[in-house]
Amino acid sequence: MEEPKVYSLSEISRHTSNKDCWVLIKGKVYDVTDFLEEHPGGEAALLEASAKGDATEDFEYVGHTIKAIRMMSKYCIGFLEGCDASQDTGISGTVKEENEWASLAAKSKHGKKPLVSMNLFEYLLAIFIFVVAFVAWYNLNKASS
Ligand code: HEM
């Protein structure tokens, strides 16, 4: 099997243009030149992250989906020297889920709470208030007839 290529930081820092763009994420080096135009987060985000030296923080801050993580292997060209190539870079643990229906249902696009959101205690309290109100209404009705 072919040995993974190992690059120094100074070598990686020579590839920061839109004609030749590498990004370093969690010790892995990605040649994203062909992906610049397709990147849903825009070309500028990748170029800026590339110029920064280590794009890990920016990449994680965005919170890429599993779909994006799967795409990455296609662009991986090697490792930063000193990084253990056999080690799991752990990127998958830092991303948001691909299927975001559950979280979208829980909060709106702007991070606001949904209009109706109750926990068990609130449910029981609502039922209790309803029962008390019903009993009071029933007793009042009975007394007046
Ligand atoms: C090989 C590396 C990368 C790949 C394959 C990749 C792929 C993707 C994909 C598929 C998306 C669409 C949303 C998703 O599925 O998560 C996305 C969104 C985005 N990416 Fe990347 N990305 C990479 C690196 C980076 C880096 C280094 C940055 C630096 C800031 C970045 C910034 C963004 C931003 C800002 C968005 C838009 C997020 C949004 O609108 O919610 N990406 N990327």
JSON list of C-alpha atoms and ligand atoms in Angstrom, two decimals:
[
{"chain": "A", "resi": 1, "resn": "MET", "atom": "CA", "xyz": [0.00, 0.00, 0.00]},
{"chain": "A", "resi": 2, "resn": "GLU", "atom": "CA", "xyz": [1.19, 3.51, -0.78]},
{"chain": "A", "resi": 3, "resn": "GLU", "atom": "CA", "xyz": [2.58, 5.44, 2.23]},
{"chain": "A", "resi": 4, "resn": "PRO", "atom": "CA", "xyz": [0.56, 8.55, 3.08]},
{"chain": "A", "resi": 5, "resn": "LYS", "atom": "CA", "xyz": [2.41, 11.72, 2.15]},
{"chain": "A", "resi": 6, "resn": "VAL", "atom": "CA", "xyz": [3.75, 13.88, 4.95]},
{"chain": "A", "resi": 7, "resn": "TYR", "atom": "CA", "xyz": [3.97, 17.67, 4.59]},
{"chain": "A", "resi": 8, "resn": "SER", "atom": "CA", "xyz": [5.63, 20.35, 6.67]},
{"chain": "A", "resi": 9, "resn": "LEU", "atom": "CA", "xyz": [3.75, 23.49, 7.75]},
{"chain": "A", "resi": 10, "resn": "SER", "atom": "CA", "xyz": [5.91, 25.62, 5.46]},
{"chain": "A", "resi": 11, "resn": "GLU", "atom": "CA", "xyz": [5.08, 23.37, 2.49]},
{"chain": "A", "resi": 12, "resn": "ILE", "atom": "CA", "xyz": [1.35, 23.57, 3.27]},
{"chain": "A", "resi": 13, "resn": "SER", "atom": "CA", "xyz": [1.53, 27.37, 3.60]},
{"chain": "A", "resi": 14, "resn": "ARG", "atom": "CA", "xyz": [2.69, 27.62, -0.02]},
{"chain": "A", "resi": 15, "resn": "HIS", "atom": "CA", "xyz": [-0.72, 26.49, -1.31]},
{"chain": "A", "resi": 16, "resn": "THR", "atom": "CA", "xyz": [-3.13, 29.26, -0.43]},
{"chain": "A", "resi": 17, "resn": "SER", "atom": "CA", "xyz": [-4.28, 30.64, -3.78]},
{"chain": "A", "resi": 18, "resn": "ASN", "atom": "CA", "xyz": [-7.42, 29.94, -5.79]},
{"chain": "A", "resi": 19, "resn": "LYS", "atom": "CA", "xyz": [-5.27, 28.09, -8.33]},
{"chain": "A", "resi": 20, "resn": "ASP", "atom": "CA", "xyz": [-3.71, 25.88, -5.68]},
{"chain": "A", "resi": 21, "resn": "CYS", "atom": "CA", "xyz": [-5.45, 25.68, -2.32]},
{"chain": "A", "resi": 22, "resn": "TRP", "atom": "CA", "xyz": [-4.67, 23.30, 0.53]},
{"chain": "A", "resi": 23, "resn": "VAL", "atom": "CA", "xyz": [-6.32, 23.27, 3.95]},
{"chain": "A", "resi": 24, "resn": "LEU", "atom": "CA", "xyz": [-5.03, 21.64, 7.09]},
{"chain": "A", "resi": 25, "resn": "ILE", "atom": "CA", "xyz": [-7.75, 20.14, 9.28]},
{"chain": "A", "resi": 26, "resn": "LYS", "atom": "CA", "xyz": [-6.93, 18.06, 12.36]},
{"chain": "A", "resi": 27, "resn": "GLY", "atom": "CA", "xyz": [-3.51, 17.09, 11.06]},
{"chain": "A", "resi": 28, "resn": "LYS", "atom": "CA", "xyz": [-4.78, 16.06, 7.62]},
{"chain": "A", "resi": 29, "resn": "VAL", "atom": "CA", "xyz": [-3.96, 17.98, 4.45]},
{"chain": "A", "resi": 30, "resn": "TYR", "atom": "CA", "xyz": [-6.71, 18.52, 1.86]},
{"chain": "A", "resi": 31, "resn": "ASP", "atom": "CA", "xyz": [-6.20, 19.80, -1.66]},
{"chain": "A", "resi": 32, "resn": "VAL", "atom": "CA", "xyz": [-9.48, 21.67, -2.18]},
{"chain": "A", "resi": 33, "resn": "THR", "atom": "CA", "xyz": [-8.48, 23.52, -5.37]},
{"chain": "A", "resi": 34, "resn": "ASP", "atom": "CA", "xyz": [-11.08, 21.67, -7.45]},
{"chain": "A", "resi": 35, "resn": "PHE", "atom": "CA", "xyz": [-13.67, 22.10, -4.73]},
{"chain": "A", "resi": 36, "resn": "LEU", "atom": "CA", "xyz": [-13.36, 25.88, -4.29]},
{"chain": "A", "resi": 37, "resn": "GLU", "atom": "CA", "xyz": [-16.18, 26.76, -6.67]},
{"chain": "A", "resi": 38, "resn": "GLU", "atom": "CA", "xyz": [-18.44, 23.98, -5.45]},
{"chain": "A", "resi": 39, "resn": "HIS", "atom": "CA", "xyz": [-17.95, 24.60, -1.73]},
{"chain": "A", "resi": 40, "resn": "PRO", "atom": "CA", "xyz": [-21.40, 25.52, -0.30]},
{"chain": "A", "resi": 41, "resn": "GLY", "atom": "CA", "xyz": [-19.69, 27.78, 2.24]},
{"chain": "A", "resi": 42, "resn": "GLY", "atom": "CA", "xyz": [-18.00, 29.70, -0.55]},
{"chain": "A", "resi": 43, "resn": "GLU", "atom": "CA", "xyz": [-14.54, 29.96, -2.04]},
{"chain": "A", "resi": 44, "resn": "ALA", "atom": "CA", "xyz": [-13.51, 32.76, 0.31]},
{"chain": "A", "resi": 45, "resn": "ALA", "atom": "CA", "xyz": [-14.09, 30.62, 3.43]},
{"chain": "A", "resi": 46, "resn": "LEU", "atom": "CA", "xyz": [-11.71, 27.97, 2.13]},
{"chain": "A", "resi": 47, "resn": "LEU", "atom": "CA", "xyz": [-9.11, 30.48, 0.97]},
{"chain": "A", "resi": 48, "resn": "GLU", "atom": "CA", "xyz": [-9.16, 32.29, 4.30]},
{"chain": "A", "resi": 49, "resn": "ALA", "atom": "CA", "xyz": [-8.92, 29.02, 6.21]},
{"chain": "A", "resi": 50, "resn": "SER", "atom": "CA", "xyz": [-6.04, 27.98, 3.98]},
{"chain": "A", "resi": 51, "resn": "ALA", "atom": "CA", "xyz": [-4.14, 31.22, 4.56]},
{"chain": "A", "resi": 52, "resn": "LYS", "atom": "CA", "xyz": [-4.60, 30.88, 8.30]},
{"chain": "A", "resi": 53, "resn": "GLY", "atom": "CA", "xyz": [-2.36, 27.80, 8.43]},
{"chain": "A", "resi": 54, "resn": "ASP", "atom": "CA", "xyz": [-4.58, 25.50, 10.45]},
{"chain": "A", "resi": 55, "resn": "ALA", "atom": "CA", "xyz": [-8.25, 25.43, 9.39]},
{"chain": "A", "resi": 56, "resn": "THR", "atom": "CA", "xyz": [-9.39, 23.07, 12.16]},
{"chain": "A", "resi": 57, "resn": "GLU", "atom": "CA", "xyz": [-10.97, 25.72, 14.37]},
{"chain": "A", "resi": 58, "resn": "ASP", "atom": "CA", "xyz": [-12.84, 27.39, 11.49]},
{"chain": "A", "resi": 59, "resn": "PHE", "atom": "CA", "xyz": [-14.00, 24.04, 10.14]},
{"chain": "A", "resi": 60, "resn": "GLU", "atom": "CA", "xyz": [-15.34, 22.94, 13.51]},
{"chain": "A", "resi": 61, "resn": "TYR", "atom": "CA", "xyz": [-16.90, 26.32, 14.25]},
{"chain": "A", "resi": 62, "resn": "VAL", "atom": "CA", "xyz": [-19.09, 25.97, 11.15]},
{"chain": "A", "resi": 63, "resn": "GLY", "atom": "CA", "xyz": [-20.26, 22.54, 12.29]},
{"chain": "A", "resi": 64, "resn": "HIS", "atom": "CA", "xyz": [-20.18, 20.60, 9.03]},
{"chain": "A", "resi": 65, "resn": "THR", "atom": "CA", "xyz": [-22.59, 17.71, 8.45]},
{"chain": "A", "resi": 66, "resn": "ILE", "atom": "CA", "xyz": [-21.70, 14.04, 8.10]},
{"chain": "A", "resi": 67, "resn": "LYS", "atom": "CA", "xyz": [-22.17, 14.50, 4.35]},
{"chain": "A", "resi": 68, "resn": "ALA", "atom": "CA", "xyz": [-19.37, 17.09, 4.32]},
{"chain": "A", "resi": 69, "resn": "ILE", "atom": "CA", "xyz": [-17.10, 14.87, 6.43]},
{"chain": "A", "resi": 70, "resn": "ARG", "atom": "CA", "xyz": [-17.61, 11.99, 4.00]},
{"chain": "A", "resi": 71, "resn": "MET", "atom": "CA", "xyz": [-16.65, 14.24, 1.10]},
{"chain": "A", "resi": 72, "resn": "MET", "atom": "CA", "xyz": [-13.36, 15.14, 2.72]},
{"chain": "A", "resi": 73, "resn": "SER", "atom": "CA", "xyz": [-11.53, 11.87, 2.08]},
{"chain": "A", "resi": 74, "resn": "LYS", "atom": "CA", "xyz": [-11.78, 12.61, -1.64]},
{"chain": "A", "resi": 75, "resn": "TYR", "atom": "CA", "xyz": [-9.55, 15.65, -1.18]},
{"chain": "A", "resi": 76, "resn": "CYS", "atom": "CA", "xyz": [-7.12, 14.30, 1.42]},
{"chain": "A", "resi": 77, "resn": "ILE", "atom": "CA", "xyz": [-3.57, 14.22, 0.08]},
{"chain": "A", "resi": 78, "resn": "GLY", "atom": "CA", "xyz": [-1.62, 13.47, 3.23]},
{"chain": "A", "resi": 79, "resn": "PHE", "atom": "CA", "xyz": [-0.68, 14.50, 6.75]},
{"chain": "A", "resi": 80, "resn": "LEU", "atom": "CA", "xyz": [1.11, 17.20, 8.62]},
{"chain": "A", "resi": 81, "resn": "GLU", "atom": "CA", "xyz": [4.53, 16.01, 9.74]},
{"chain": "A", "resi": 82, "resn": "GLY", "atom": "CA", "xyz": [4.51, 14.80, 13.32]},
{"chain": "A", "resi": 83, "resn": "CYS", "atom": "CA", "xyz": [0.88, 13.71, 13.14]},
{"chain": "A", "resi": 84, "resn": "ASP", "atom": "CA", "xyz": [0.08, 10.06, 13.57]},
{"chain": "A", "resi": 85, "resn": "ALA", "atom": "CA", "xyz": [-1.41, 9.06, 10.21]},
{"chain": "A", "resi": 86, "resn": "SER", "atom": "CA", "xyz": [-3.09, 5.99, 11.65]},
{"chain": "A", "resi": 87, "resn": "GLN", "atom": "CA", "xyz": [-4.90, 7.99, 14.30]},
{"chain": "A", "resi": 88, "resn": "ASP", "atom": "CA", "xyz": [-8.55, 8.89, 13.91]},
{"chain": "A", "resi": 89, "resn": "THR", "atom": "CA", "xyz": [-8.67, 12.64, 13.57]},
{"chain": "A", "resi": 90, "resn": "GLY", "atom": "CA", "xyz": [-11.99, 12.67, 15.44]},
{"chain": "A", "resi": 91, "resn": "ILE", "atom": "CA", "xyz": [-13.69, 15.13, 13.10]},
{"chain": "A", "resi": 92, "resn": "SER", "atom": "CA", "xyz": [-16.92, 13.18, 13.13]},
{"chain": "A", "resi": 93, "resn": "GLY", "atom": "CA", "xyz": [-17.43, 13.86, 16.82]},
{"chain": "A", "resi": 94, "resn": "THR", "atom": "CA", "xyz": [-17.59, 17.58, 16.30]},
{"chain": "A", "resi": 95, "resn": "VAL", "atom": "CA", "xyz": [-20.22, 17.91, 13.63]},
{"chain": "A", "resi": 96, "resn": "LYS", "atom": "CA", "xyz": [-23.93, 18.43, 13.57]},
{"chain": "A", "resi": 97, "resn": "GLU", "atom": "CA", "xyz": [-26.14, 15.60, 12.43]},
{"chain": "A", "resi": 98, "resn": "GLU", "atom": "CA", "xyz": [-26.91, 15.20, 8.76]},
{"chain": "A", "resi": 99, "resn": "ASN", "atom": "CA", "xyz": [-30.58, 14.73, 9.54]},
{"chain": "A", "resi": 100, "resn": "GLU", "atom": "CA", "xyz": [-31.47, 17.88, 11.35]},
{"chain": "A", "resi": 101, "resn": "TRP", "atom": "CA", "xyz": [-35.24, 17.43, 11.39]},
{"chain": "A", "resi": 102, "resn": "ALA", "atom": "CA", "xyz": [-35.24, 16.71, 15.10]},
{"chain": "A", "resi": 103, "resn": "SER", "atom": "CA", "xyz": [-33.30, 19.80, 16.02]},
{"chain": "A", "resi": 104, "resn": "LEU", "atom": "CA", "xyz": [-35.18, 21.91, 13.51]},
{"chain": "A", "resi": 105, "resn": "ALA", "atom": "CA", "xyz": [-38.41, 20.80, 15.12]},
{"chain": "A", "resi": 106, "resn": "ALA", "atom": "CA", "xyz": [-37.06, 21.72, 18.51]},
{"chain": "A", "resi": 107, "resn": "LYS", "atom": "CA", "xyz": [-35.94, 25.21, 17.58]},
{"chain": "A", "resi": 108, "resn": "SER", "atom": "CA", "xyz": [-36.66, 27.60, 14.79]},
{"chain": "A", "resi": 109, "resn": "LYS", "atom": "CA", "xyz": [-34.09, 28.75, 12.22]},
{"chain": "A", "resi": 110, "resn": "HIS", "atom": "CA", "xyz": [-33.05, 31.67, 14.36]},
{"chain": "A", "resi": 111, "resn": "GLY", "atom": "CA", "xyz": [-32.47, 29.59, 17.44]},
{"chain": "A", "resi": 112, "resn": "LYS", "atom": "CA", "xyz": [-35.69, 30.71, 19.12]},
{"chain": "A", "resi": 113, "resn": "LYS", "atom": "CA", "xyz": [-37.73, 28.32, 21.21]},
{"chain": "A", "resi": 114, "resn": "PRO", "atom": "CA", "xyz": [-40.85, 26.93, 19.51]},
{"chain": "A", "resi": 115, "resn": "LEU", "atom": "CA", "xyz": [-44.17, 28.47, 20.52]},
{"chain": "A", "resi": 116, "resn": "VAL", "atom": "CA", "xyz": [-45.35, 25.36, 22.37]},
{"chain": "A", "resi": 117, "resn": "SER", "atom": "CA", "xyz": [-42.70, 23.60, 24.35]},
{"chain": "A", "resi": 118, "resn": "MET", "atom": "CA", "xyz": [-43.69, 21.74, 27.52]},
{"chain": "A", "resi": 119, "resn": "ASN", "atom": "CA", "xyz": [-41.92, 19.35, 29.78]},
{"chain": "A", "resi": 120, "resn": "LEU", "atom": "CA", "xyz": [-43.69, 16.68, 31.85]},
{"chain": "A", "resi": 121, "resn": "PHE", "atom": "CA", "xyz": [-44.08, 18.94, 34.89]},
{"chain": "A", "resi": 122, "resn": "GLU", "atom": "CA", "xyz": [-45.74, 21.64, 32.80]},
{"chain": "A", "resi": 123, "resn": "TYR", "atom": "CA", "xyz": [-48.12, 19.07, 31.30]},
{"chain": "A", "resi": 124, "resn": "LEU", "atom": "CA", "xyz": [-49.10, 17.77, 34.74]},
{"chain": "A", "resi": 125, "resn": "LEU", "atom": "CA", "xyz": [-49.55, 21.32, 36.01]},
{"chain": "A", "resi": 126, "resn": "ALA", "atom": "CA", "xyz": [-51.82, 22.15, 33.06]},
{"chain": "A", "resi": 127, "resn": "ILE", "atom": "CA", "xyz": [-53.91, 19.02, 33.67]},
{"chain": "A", "resi": 128, "resn": "PHE", "atom": "CA", "xyz": [-54.09, 19.83, 37.42]},
{"chain": "A", "resi": 129, "resn": "ILE", "atom": "CA", "xyz": [-55.29, 23.40, 36.74]},
{"chain": "A", "resi": 130, "resn": "PHE", "atom": "CA", "xyz": [-57.86, 22.08, 34.28]},
{"chain": "A", "resi": 131, "resn": "VAL", "atom": "CA", "xyz": [-59.20, 19.53, 36.81]},
{"chain": "A", "resi": 132, "resn": "VAL", "atom": "CA", "xyz": [-59.37, 22.17, 39.60]},
{"chain": "A", "resi": 133, "resn": "ALA", "atom": "CA", "xyz": [-61.20, 24.57, 37.26]},
{"chain": "A", "resi": 134, "resn": "PHE", "atom": "CA", "xyz": [-63.62, 21.84, 36.18]},
{"chain": "A", "resi": 135, "resn": "VAL", "atom": "CA", "xyz": [-64.39, 20.80, 39.79]},
{"chain": "A", "resi": 136, "resn": "ALA", "atom": "CA", "xyz": [-64.92, 24.46, 40.77]},
{"chain": "A", "resi": 137, "resn": "TRP", "atom": "CA", "xyz": [-67.24, 25.01, 37.77]},
{"chain": "A", "resi": 138, "resn": "TYR", "atom": "CA", "xyz": [-69.15, 21.78, 38.53]},
{"chain": "A", "resi": 139, "resn": "ASN", "atom": "CA", "xyz": [-69.60, 22.68, 42.19]},
{"chain": "A", "resi": 140, "resn": "LEU", "atom": "CA", "xyz": [-70.73, 26.23, 41.35]},
{"chain": "A", "resi": 141, "resn": "ASN", "atom": "CA", "xyz": [-73.26, 24.85, 38.87]},
{"chain": "A", "resi": 142, "resn": "LYS", "atom": "CA", "xyz": [-74.51, 22.33, 41.41]},
{"chain": "A", "resi": 143, "resn": "ALA", "atom": "CA", "xyz": [-74.88, 25.01, 44.11]},
{"chain": "A", "resi": 144, "resn": "SER", "atom": "CA", "xyz": [-76.83, 27.36, 41.86]},
{"chain": "A", "resi": 145, "resn": "SER", "atom": "CA", "xyz": [-79.34, 24.70, 40.69]},
{"chain": "B", "resi": 1, "resn": "HEM", "atom": "C1", "xyz": [-12.22, 19.53, 2.70]},
{"chain": "B", "resi": 1, "resn": "HEM", "atom": "C2", "xyz": [-12.80, 20.48, 3.43]},
{"chain": "B", "resi": 1, "resn": "HEM", "atom": "C3", "xyz": [-14.24, 20.90, 3.36]},
{"chain": "B", "resi": 1, "resn": "HEM", "atom": "C4", "xyz": [-15.31, 20.27, 2.80]},
{"chain": "B", "resi": 1, "resn": "HEM", "atom": "C5", "xyz": [-15.36, 18.94, 2.04]},
{"chain": "B", "resi": 1, "resn": "HEM", "atom": "C6", "xyz": [-16.46, 21.13, 3.04]},
{"chain": "B", "resi": 1, "resn": "HEM", "atom": "C7", "xyz": [-17.74, 20.85, 2.61]},
{"chain": "B", "resi": 1, "resn": "HEM", "atom": "C8", "xyz": [-18.85, 21.61, 2.93]},
{"chain": "B", "resi": 1, "resn": "HEM", "atom": "C9", "xyz": [-20.22, 21.23, 2.65]},
{"chain": "B", "resi": 1, "resn": "HEM", "atom": "C10", "xyz": [-20.67, 19.93, 1.95]},
{"chain": "B", "resi": 1, "resn": "HEM", "atom": "C11", "xyz": [-21.02, 22.21, 3.12]},
{"chain": "B", "resi": 1, "resn": "HEM", "atom": "C12", "xyz": [-22.58, 22.24, 3.08]},
{"chain": "B", "resi": 1, "resn": "HEM", "atom": "C13", "xyz": [-23.11, 22.07, 4.47]},
{"chain": "B", "resi": 1, "resn": "HEM", "atom": "C14", "xyz": [-22.73, 20.74, 5.09]},
{"chain": "B", "resi": 1, "resn": "HEM", "atom": "O1", "xyz": [-23.06, 19.68, 4.48]},
{"chain": "B", "resi": 1, "resn": "HEM", "atom": "O2", "xyz": [-22.08, 20.75, 6.16]},
{"chain": "B", "resi": 1, "resn": "HEM", "atom": "C15", "xyz": [-20.16, 23.23, 3.66]},
{"chain": "B", "resi": 1, "resn": "HEM", "atom": "C16", "xyz": [-20.61, 24.41, 4.22]},
{"chain": "B", "resi": 1, "resn": "HEM", "atom": "C17", "xyz": [-19.79, 25.38, 4.73]},
{"chain": "B", "resi": 1, "resn": "HEM", "atom": "N1", "xyz": [-18.43, 25.29, 4.91]},
{"chain": "B", "resi": 1, "resn": "HEM", "atom": "FE1", "xyz": [-17.26, 23.79, 4.31]},
{"chain": "B", "resi": 1, "resn": "HEM", "atom": "N2", "xyz": [-16.08, 22.24, 3.72]},
{"chain": "B", "resi": 1, "resn": "HEM", "atom": "C18", "xyz": [-14.73, 22.13, 3.95]},
{"chain": "B", "resi": 1, "resn": "HEM", "atom": "C19", "xyz": [-13.93, 23.01, 4.64]},
{"chain": "B", "resi": 1, "resn": "HEM", "atom": "C20", "xyz": [-14.34, 24.20, 5.17]},
{"chain": "B", "resi": 1, "resn": "HEM", "atom": "C21", "xyz": [-13.50, 25.13, 5.88]},
{"chain": "B", "resi": 1, "resn": "HEM", "atom": "C22", "xyz": [-12.01, 24.93, 6.16]},
{"chain": "B", "resi": 1, "resn": "HEM", "atom": "C23", "xyz": [-14.27, 26.20, 6.21]},
{"chain": "B", "resi": 1, "resn": "HEM", "atom": "C24", "xyz": [-13.76, 27.39, 6.94]},
{"chain": "B", "resi": 1, "resn": "HEM", "atom": "C25", "xyz": [-14.48, 28.27, 7.54]},
{"chain": "B", "resi": 1, "resn": "HEM", "atom": "C26", "xyz": [-15.62, 25.93, 5.73]},
{"chain": "B", "resi": 1, "resn": "HEM", "atom": "C27", "xyz": [-16.71, 26.78, 5.85]},
{"chain": "B", "resi": 1, "resn": "HEM", "atom": "C28", "xyz": [-18.00, 26.47, 5.48]},
{"chain": "B", "resi": 1, "resn": "HEM", "atom": "C29", "xyz": [-19.14, 27.36, 5.66]},
{"chain": "B", "resi": 1, "resn": "HEM", "atom": "C30", "xyz": [-19.09, 28.78, 6.24]},
{"chain": "B", "resi": 1, "resn": "HEM", "atom": "C31", "xyz": [-20.25, 26.68, 5.20]},
{"chain": "B", "resi": 1, "resn": "HEM", "atom": "C32", "xyz": [-21.70, 27.19, 5.14]},
{"chain": "B", "resi": 1, "resn": "HEM", "atom": "C33", "xyz": [-22.42, 26.71, 6.39]},
{"chain": "B", "resi": 1, "resn": "HEM", "atom": "C34", "xyz": [-23.88, 27.13, 6.41]},
{"chain": "B", "resi": 1, "resn": "HEM", "atom": "O3", "xyz": [-24.32, 27.87, 5.53]},
{"chain": "B", "resi": 1, "resn": "HEM", "atom": "O4", "xyz": [-24.59, 26.64, 7.33]},
{"chain": "B", "resi": 1, "resn": "HEM", "atom": "N3", "xyz": [-15.62, 24.70, 5.10]},
{"chain": "B", "resi": 1, "resn": "HEM", "atom": "N4", "xyz": [-18.87, 22.83, 3.54]}
]
